[in-house]
CSV table of N, CA and C in Angstrom, one decimal:
chain,number,residue,atom,x,y,z
D,197,ARG,N,9.6,21.6,53.4
D,197,ARG,CA,8.8,20.3,54.2
D,197,ARG,C,10.2,19.5,54.9
D,198,LYS,N,9.8,19.0,56.0
D,198,LYS,CA,10.5,18.0,56.3
D,198,LYS,C,10.3,16.4,56.0
D,199,PRO,N,11.1,15.7,56.1
D,199,PRO,CA,11.0,14.4,55.6
D,199,PRO,C,10.0,13.7,56.7
D,200,ALA,N,9.4,12.5,56.1
D,200,ALA,CA,8.4,11.8,57.1
D,200,ALA,C,9.7,11.1,58.1
D,201,ILE,N,8.8,10.9,59.4
D,201,ILE,CA,9.7,10.4,60.5
D,201,ILE,C,8.9,9.2,60.8
D,202,HIS,N,9.8,7.8,60.6
D,202,HIS,CA,9.1,6.4,60.9
D,202,HIS,C,9.8,6.2,62.3
D,203,LEU,N,8.9,6.4,63.2
D,203,LEU,CA,9.3,5.6,64.5
D,203,LEU,C,8.8,4.0,64.7
D,204,LEU,N,10.1,3.6,64.7
D,204,LEU,CA,10.0,2.1,65.3
D,204,LEU,C,9.0,2.1,66.1
D,205,TYR,N,8.6,0.7,66.0
D,205,TYR,CA,7.8,0.2,67.3
D,205,TYR,C,6.3,0.6,67.3
D,206,LEU,N,6.1,1.7,66.6
D,206,LEU,CA,4.5,2.4,66.2
D,206,LEU,C,4.0,2.4,64.8
D,207,PRO,N,2.9,1.9,64.6
D,207,PRO,CA,2.5,1.8,63.3
D,207,PRO,C,1.9,3.5,62.9
D,208,TYR,N,2.8,4.1,63.1
D,208,TYR,CA,2.1,5.4,63.0
D,208,TYR,C,3.5,6.4,62.2
D,209,THR,N,3.1,7.0,61.3
D,209,THR,CA,4.0,8.1,60.3
D,209,THR,C,3.7,9.2,61.1
D,210,TYR,N,4.6,10.1,61.4
D,210,TYR,CA,4.1,11.6,61.6
D,210,TYR,C,4.9,12.4,60.6
D,211,VAL,N,4.1,13.1,59.7
D,211,VAL,CA,4.4,13.9,58.7
D,211,VAL,C,4.4,15.6,59.1
D,212,TYR,N,5.6,16.2,59.2
D,212,TYR,CA,5.6,17.8,59.5
D,212,TYR,C,5.2,18.5,58.2
D,213,THR,N,4.7,19.5,58.2
D,213,THR,CA,4.6,20.7,57.4
D,213,THR,C,5.2,21.7,58.0
D,214,HIS,N,4.9,23.2,57.7
D,214,HIS,CA,5.2,24.3,58.0
D,214,HIS,C,5.2,24.4,59.5
D,215,THR,N,3.6,24.5,59.9
D,215,THR,CA,3.3,25.0,61.2
D,215,THR,C,2.5,23.9,61.8
D,216,TYR,N,1.8,22.9,60.9
D,216,TYR,CA,1.0,21.5,61.2
D,216,TYR,C,1.7,20.7,61.5
D,217,MET,N,1.3,19.7,62.4
D,217,MET,CA,1.7,18.2,62.3
D,217,MET,C,0.3,17.3,62.4
D,218,PHE,N,0.6,16.5,61.2
D,218,PHE,CA,-0.6,15.6,61.0
D,218,PHE,C,-0.2,14.2,61.2
D,219,LEU,N,-1.0,13.3,62.1
D,219,LEU,CA,-0.8,12.2,62.2
D,219,LEU,C,-1.4,11.0,61.2
D,220,CYS,N,-0.5,10.4,60.6
D,220,CYS,CA,-0.9,9.5,59.2
D,220,CYS,C,-0.8,8.2,59.7
D,221,VAL,N,-1.8,7.4,59.6
D,221,VAL,CA,-1.7,6.0,59.7
D,221,VAL,C,-1.4,5.1,58.6
D,222,CYS,N,-0.3,4.7,58.2
D,222,CYS,CA,-0.1,4.5,56.9
D,222,CYS,C,0.1,3.0,56.8
D,223,ALA,N,0.1,2.6,55.5
D,223,ALA,CA,0.6,1.2,55.3
D,223,ALA,C,1.9,1.0,55.5
D,224,GLU,N,2.4,-0.2,55.6
D,224,GLU,CA,3.9,-0.7,55.6
D,224,GLU,C,4.6,0.2,56.6
D,225,SER,N,4.0,0.8,57.8
D,225,SER,CA,5.2,1.6,58.5
D,225,SER,C,5.6,0.2,59.3
D,226,SER,N,6.5,0.9,60.1
D,226,SER,CA,7.1,0.0,61.3
D,226,SER,C,6.3,-0.2,62.6
D,227,CYS,N,6.2,-1.2,63.0
D,227,CYS,CA,5.6,-1.5,64.0
D,227,CYS,C,6.1,-2.6,65.0
D,228,GLN,N,5.5,-2.9,66.1
D,228,GLN,CA,6.1,-4.0,67.0
D,228,GLN,C,4.7,-5.0,67.0
D,229,THR,N,5.3,-6.3,66.9
D,229,THR,CA,4.3,-7.6,67.1
D,229,THR,C,4.0,-7.9,68.3
D,230,PRO,N,2.8,-8.3,68.7
D,230,PRO,CA,2.3,-8.4,70.0
D,230,PRO,C,3.3,-9.6,71.0
D,231,ASP,N,4.3,-10.1,70.2
D,231,ASP,CA,5.4,-10.7,70.9
D,231,ASP,C,6.8,-10.3,71.0
D,232,LYS,N,6.6,-8.8,70.8
D,232,LYS,CA,7.7,-7.7,71.1
D,232,LYS,C,8.7,-7.7,69.6
D,233,ASN,N,8.4,-8.4,68.6
D,233,ASN,CA,9.3,-8.5,67.6
D,233,ASN,C,8.9,-7.2,66.7
D,234,VAL,N,10.0,-6.5,65.7
D,234,VAL,CA,9.8,-5.7,64.9
D,234,VAL,C,9.4,-6.0,63.6
D,235,GLY,N,8.1,-5.3,63.3
D,235,GLY,CA,7.0,-6.0,62.2
D,235,GLY,C,7.0,-4.7,61.2
D,236,GLN,N,6.1,-4.9,60.3
D,236,GLN,CA,5.8,-3.9,59.4
D,236,GLN,C,4.3,-4.0,59.2
D,237,CYS,N,3.5,-3.1,59.1
D,237,CYS,CA,2.2,-2.8,59.3
D,237,CYS,C,1.6,-3.2,57.6
D,238,VAL,N,1.1,-4.3,57.1
D,238,VAL,CA,0.7,-4.5,56.0
D,238,VAL,C,-0.6,-5.3,55.8
D,239,HIS,N,-1.5,-5.3,54.9
D,239,HIS,CA,-2.5,-6.0,54.3
D,239,HIS,C,-2.3,-7.5,54.8
D,240,PHE,N,-3.4,-7.9,55.4
D,240,PHE,CA,-3.1,-9.6,55.9
D,240,PHE,C,-2.8,-10.5,54.7
D,241,SER,N,-3.2,-10.0,53.3
D,241,SER,CA,-2.5,-11.2,52.5
D,241,SER,C,-1.2,-11.0,52.1
D,242,SER,N,-0.4,-10.0,52.8
D,242,SER,CA,1.0,-10.0,52.5
D,242,SER,C,1.8,-10.3,53.6
D,243,CYS,N,1.2,-11.2,54.6
D,243,CYS,CA,2.0,-11.9,55.9
D,243,CYS,C,1.8,-13.0,55.4
D,244,ARG,N,3.2,-13.9,55.3
D,244,ARG,CA,3.3,-15.2,55.3
D,244,ARG,C,2.7,-16.0,56.6
D,245,PHE,N,3.0,-15.5,57.7
D,245,PHE,CA,2.4,-15.9,59.2
D,245,PHE,C,1.0,-16.2,58.7
D,246,VAL,N,0.2,-15.2,58.5
D,246,VAL,CA,-1.4,-15.0,58.4
D,246,VAL,C,-1.9,-16.2,57.3
D,247,LEU,N,-1.1,-16.3,56.1
D,247,LEU,CA,-1.2,-17.5,55.0
D,247,LEU,C,-1.0,-18.7,55.6
D,248,ARG,N,0.0,-18.9,56.4
D,248,ARG,CA,0.2,-20.3,56.6
D,248,ARG,C,-0.8,-20.9,57.7
D,249,GLN,N,-1.1,-19.7,58.5
D,249,GLN,CA,-2.2,-20.2,59.5
D,249,GLN,C,-3.4,-20.7,59.0
D,250,TYR,N,-3.7,-19.6,57.9
D,250,TYR,CA,-5.2,-19.9,57.4
D,250,TYR,C,-5.1,-21.3,56.5
D,251,ALA,N,-4.0,-21.4,55.6
D,251,ALA,CA,-4.1,-22.8,54.8
D,251,ALA,C,-3.7,-24.1,56.0
D,252,MET,N,-3.3,-23.9,57.4
D,252,MET,CA,-3.2,-25.0,58.3
D,252,MET,C,-4.6,-25.5,58.8
D,253,TYR,N,-5.5,-24.3,59.1
D,253,TYR,CA,-6.7,-24.3,59.9
D,253,TYR,C,-8.1,-23.8,59.2
D,254,LYS,N,-7.7,-23.3,58.1
D,254,LYS,CA,-9.1,-22.5,57.4
D,254,LYS,C,-10.0,-21.8,58.4
D,255,GLU,N,-11.1,-22.3,58.3
D,255,GLU,CA,-12.1,-21.6,59.4
D,255,GLU,C,-12.4,-21.9,60.7
D,256,HIS,N,-11.4,-22.7,61.2
D,256,HIS,CA,-11.1,-23.5,62.6
D,256,HIS,C,-9.8,-22.9,63.1
D,257,MET,N,-9.7,-21.6,63.2
D,257,MET,CA,-8.2,-21.1,63.8
D,257,MET,C,-8.3,-21.0,65.5
D,258,PRO,N,-7.3,-21.8,65.9
D,258,PRO,CA,-7.5,-21.9,67.5
D,258,PRO,C,-7.7,-20.4,67.8
D,259,PRO,N,-8.3,-20.3,69.2
D,259,PRO,CA,-8.6,-19.0,69.8
D,259,PRO,C,-7.1,-18.2,69.9
D,260,ALA,N,-6.0,-18.9,70.5
D,260,ALA,CA,-5.0,-18.1,70.8
D,260,ALA,C,-4.6,-17.6,69.6
D,261,ILE,N,-4.3,-18.4,68.5
D,261,ILE,CA,-4.1,-17.9,67.3
D,261,ILE,C,-4.7,-16.5,66.7
D,262,MET,N,-6.2,-16.7,66.7
D,262,MET,CA,-7.1,-15.4,66.5
D,262,MET,C,-6.7,-14.0,67.2
D,263,ARG,N,-6.4,-14.3,68.7
D,263,ARG,CA,-6.1,-13.3,69.8
D,263,ARG,C,-4.9,-12.6,69.3
D,264,PHE,N,-3.9,-13.5,69.0
D,264,PHE,CA,-2.4,-12.6,68.2
D,264,PHE,C,-3.0,-12.0,67.4
D,265,LEU,N,-3.7,-12.4,66.3
D,265,LEU,CA,-4.4,-11.6,65.0
D,265,LEU,C,-4.8,-10.4,65.4
D,266,GLN,N,-5.6,-10.4,66.5
D,266,GLN,CA,-6.4,-9.2,66.8
D,266,GLN,C,-5.7,-8.2,67.3
D,267,ARG,N,-4.5,-8.8,68.2
D,267,ARG,CA,-3.8,-7.8,68.8
D,267,ARG,C,-2.7,-7.4,68.0
D,268,SER,N,-2.6,-7.9,66.6
D,268,SER,CA,-1.7,-7.5,65.8
D,268,SER,C,-2.1,-6.4,64.9
D,269,ARG,N,-3.4,-6.1,64.9
D,269,ARG,CA,-4.1,-5.2,64.1
D,269,ARG,C,-3.1,-3.7,64.4
D,270,CYS,N,-2.8,-3.0,63.0
D,270,CYS,CA,-2.0,-1.6,63.2
D,270,CYS,C,-2.9,-0.7,62.3
D,271,ARG,N,-4.0,-0.8,61.8
D,271,ARG,CA,-5.0,0.0,61.2
D,271,ARG,C,-6.1,0.0,61.6
D,272,PRO,N,-7.1,1.2,61.2
D,272,PRO,CA,-8.6,0.9,61.6
D,272,PRO,C,-9.2,0.1,60.5
D,273,LYS,N,-10.4,-0.6,61.1
D,273,LYS,CA,-11.0,-1.5,60.3
D,273,LYS,C,-11.5,-1.0,58.8
D,274,VAL,N,-11.8,0.3,58.8
D,274,VAL,CA,-12.2,1.0,57.6
D,274,VAL,C,-11.1,0.7,56.5
D,275,ASP,N,-9.8,0.7,56.7
D,275,ASP,CA,-8.9,0.5,55.9
D,275,ASP,C,-8.6,-0.8,55.5
D,276,GLY,N,-9.5,-1.9,55.8
D,276,GLY,CA,-9.2,-3.2,55.8
D,276,GLY,C,-8.2,-3.8,56.6
D,277,TYR,N,-7.9,-5.2,56.7
D,277,TYR,CA,-7.5,-5.8,57.8
D,277,TYR,C,-6.0,-5.7,57.6
D,278,HIS,N,-5.4,-4.6,58.2
D,278,HIS,CA,-3.7,-4.7,58.4
D,278,HIS,C,-3.4,-4.8,59.5
D,279,LEU,N,-2.2,-5.8,59.4
D,279,LEU,CA,-1.7,-6.2,61.0
D,279,LEU,C,0.1,-6.2,60.7
D,280,CYS,N,0.4,-6.0,62.2
D,280,CYS,CA,1.9,-6.0,62.1
D,280,CYS,C,2.5,-7.2,61.8
D,281,CYS,N,2.9,-7.6,60.8
D,281,CYS,CA,3.9,-8.8,60.2
D,281,CYS,C,5.4,-8.8,60.7
D,282,GLU,N,5.6,-9.6,61.2
D,282,GLU,CA,7.1,-9.8,61.5
D,282,GLU,C,8.0,-9.8,60.2
D,283,LEU,N,8.7,-8.9,60.3
D,283,LEU,CA,9.6,-8.6,59.0
D,283,LEU,C,10.0,-9.8,58.0
D,284,LYS,N,10.4,-11.1,58.9
D,284,LYS,CA,10.7,-12.1,57.9
D,284,LYS,C,9.3,-12.6,57.1
D,285,ASP,N,8.3,-12.3,57.6
D,285,ASP,CA,7.2,-12.8,57.1
D,285,ASP,C,6.5,-11.8,56.0
D,286,VAL,N,7.1,-10.9,55.8
D,286,VAL,CA,6.3,-9.6,55.1
D,286,VAL,C,6.7,-10.4,53.5
D,287,ILE,N,5.6,-10.1,52.6
D,287,ILE,CA,5.8,-10.8,51.2
D,287,ILE,C,5.7,-9.5,50.4
D,288,PRO,N,7.0,-9.3,49.6
D,288,PRO,CA,7.2,-8.1,49.1
D,288,PRO,C,6.0,-7.8,47.7
D,289,ALA,N,5.7,-6.6,47.7
D,289,ALA,CA,4.9,-6.3,46.7
D,289,ALA,C,4.9,-6.9,45.5
D,290,ASN,N,6.3,-7.2,45.0
D,290,ASN,CA,6.5,-7.9,43.7
D,290,ASN,C,6.3,-9.2,43.6
D,291,ALA,N,6.3,-9.9,44.7
D,291,ALA,CA,6.4,-11.6,44.6
D,291,ALA,C,5.5,-12.1,44.0
D,292,ASN,N,6.1,-12.9,43.3
D,292,ASN,CA,4.6,-13.7,42.4
D,292,ASN,C,4.0,-14.8,43.2
D,293,SER,N,4.6,-15.4,44.3
D,293,SER,CA,4.2,-16.2,44.7
D,293,SER,C,3.6,-15.8,46.4
D,294,LYS,N,2.3,-16.2,46.9
D,294,LYS,CA,1.9,-15.4,48.2
D,294,LYS,C,2.6,-16.6,49.3
D,295,LEU,N,2.8,-17.9,49.1
D,295,LEU,CA,3.6,-19.2,49.9
D,295,LEU,C,4.9,-19.4,49.4
D,296,LYS,N,5.9,-19.2,50.3
D,296,LYS,CA,7.2,-19.4,49.9
D,296,LYS,C,7.9,-20.4,51.0
């Protein structure tokens, strides 16, 4: 087997086997944010940017921020709400606090 290849700016990981190529939409793959920054595809609860916006606005999120978050989506809805989070805002899986 060949190792997985992570393509920068795409929220997909291509996994090659002997004669078949499978497209796998995987959590925590590299992606590009709507404002062209390098990011990581993570669950929304693992992104400081999202948590800060929610803490500030609660249910009254400005339309521009809502559109940005919708354009940030990097996985199908059936997998939960995953979005492309800028690397500096990704919360490590072993972090004790959601907001730092």
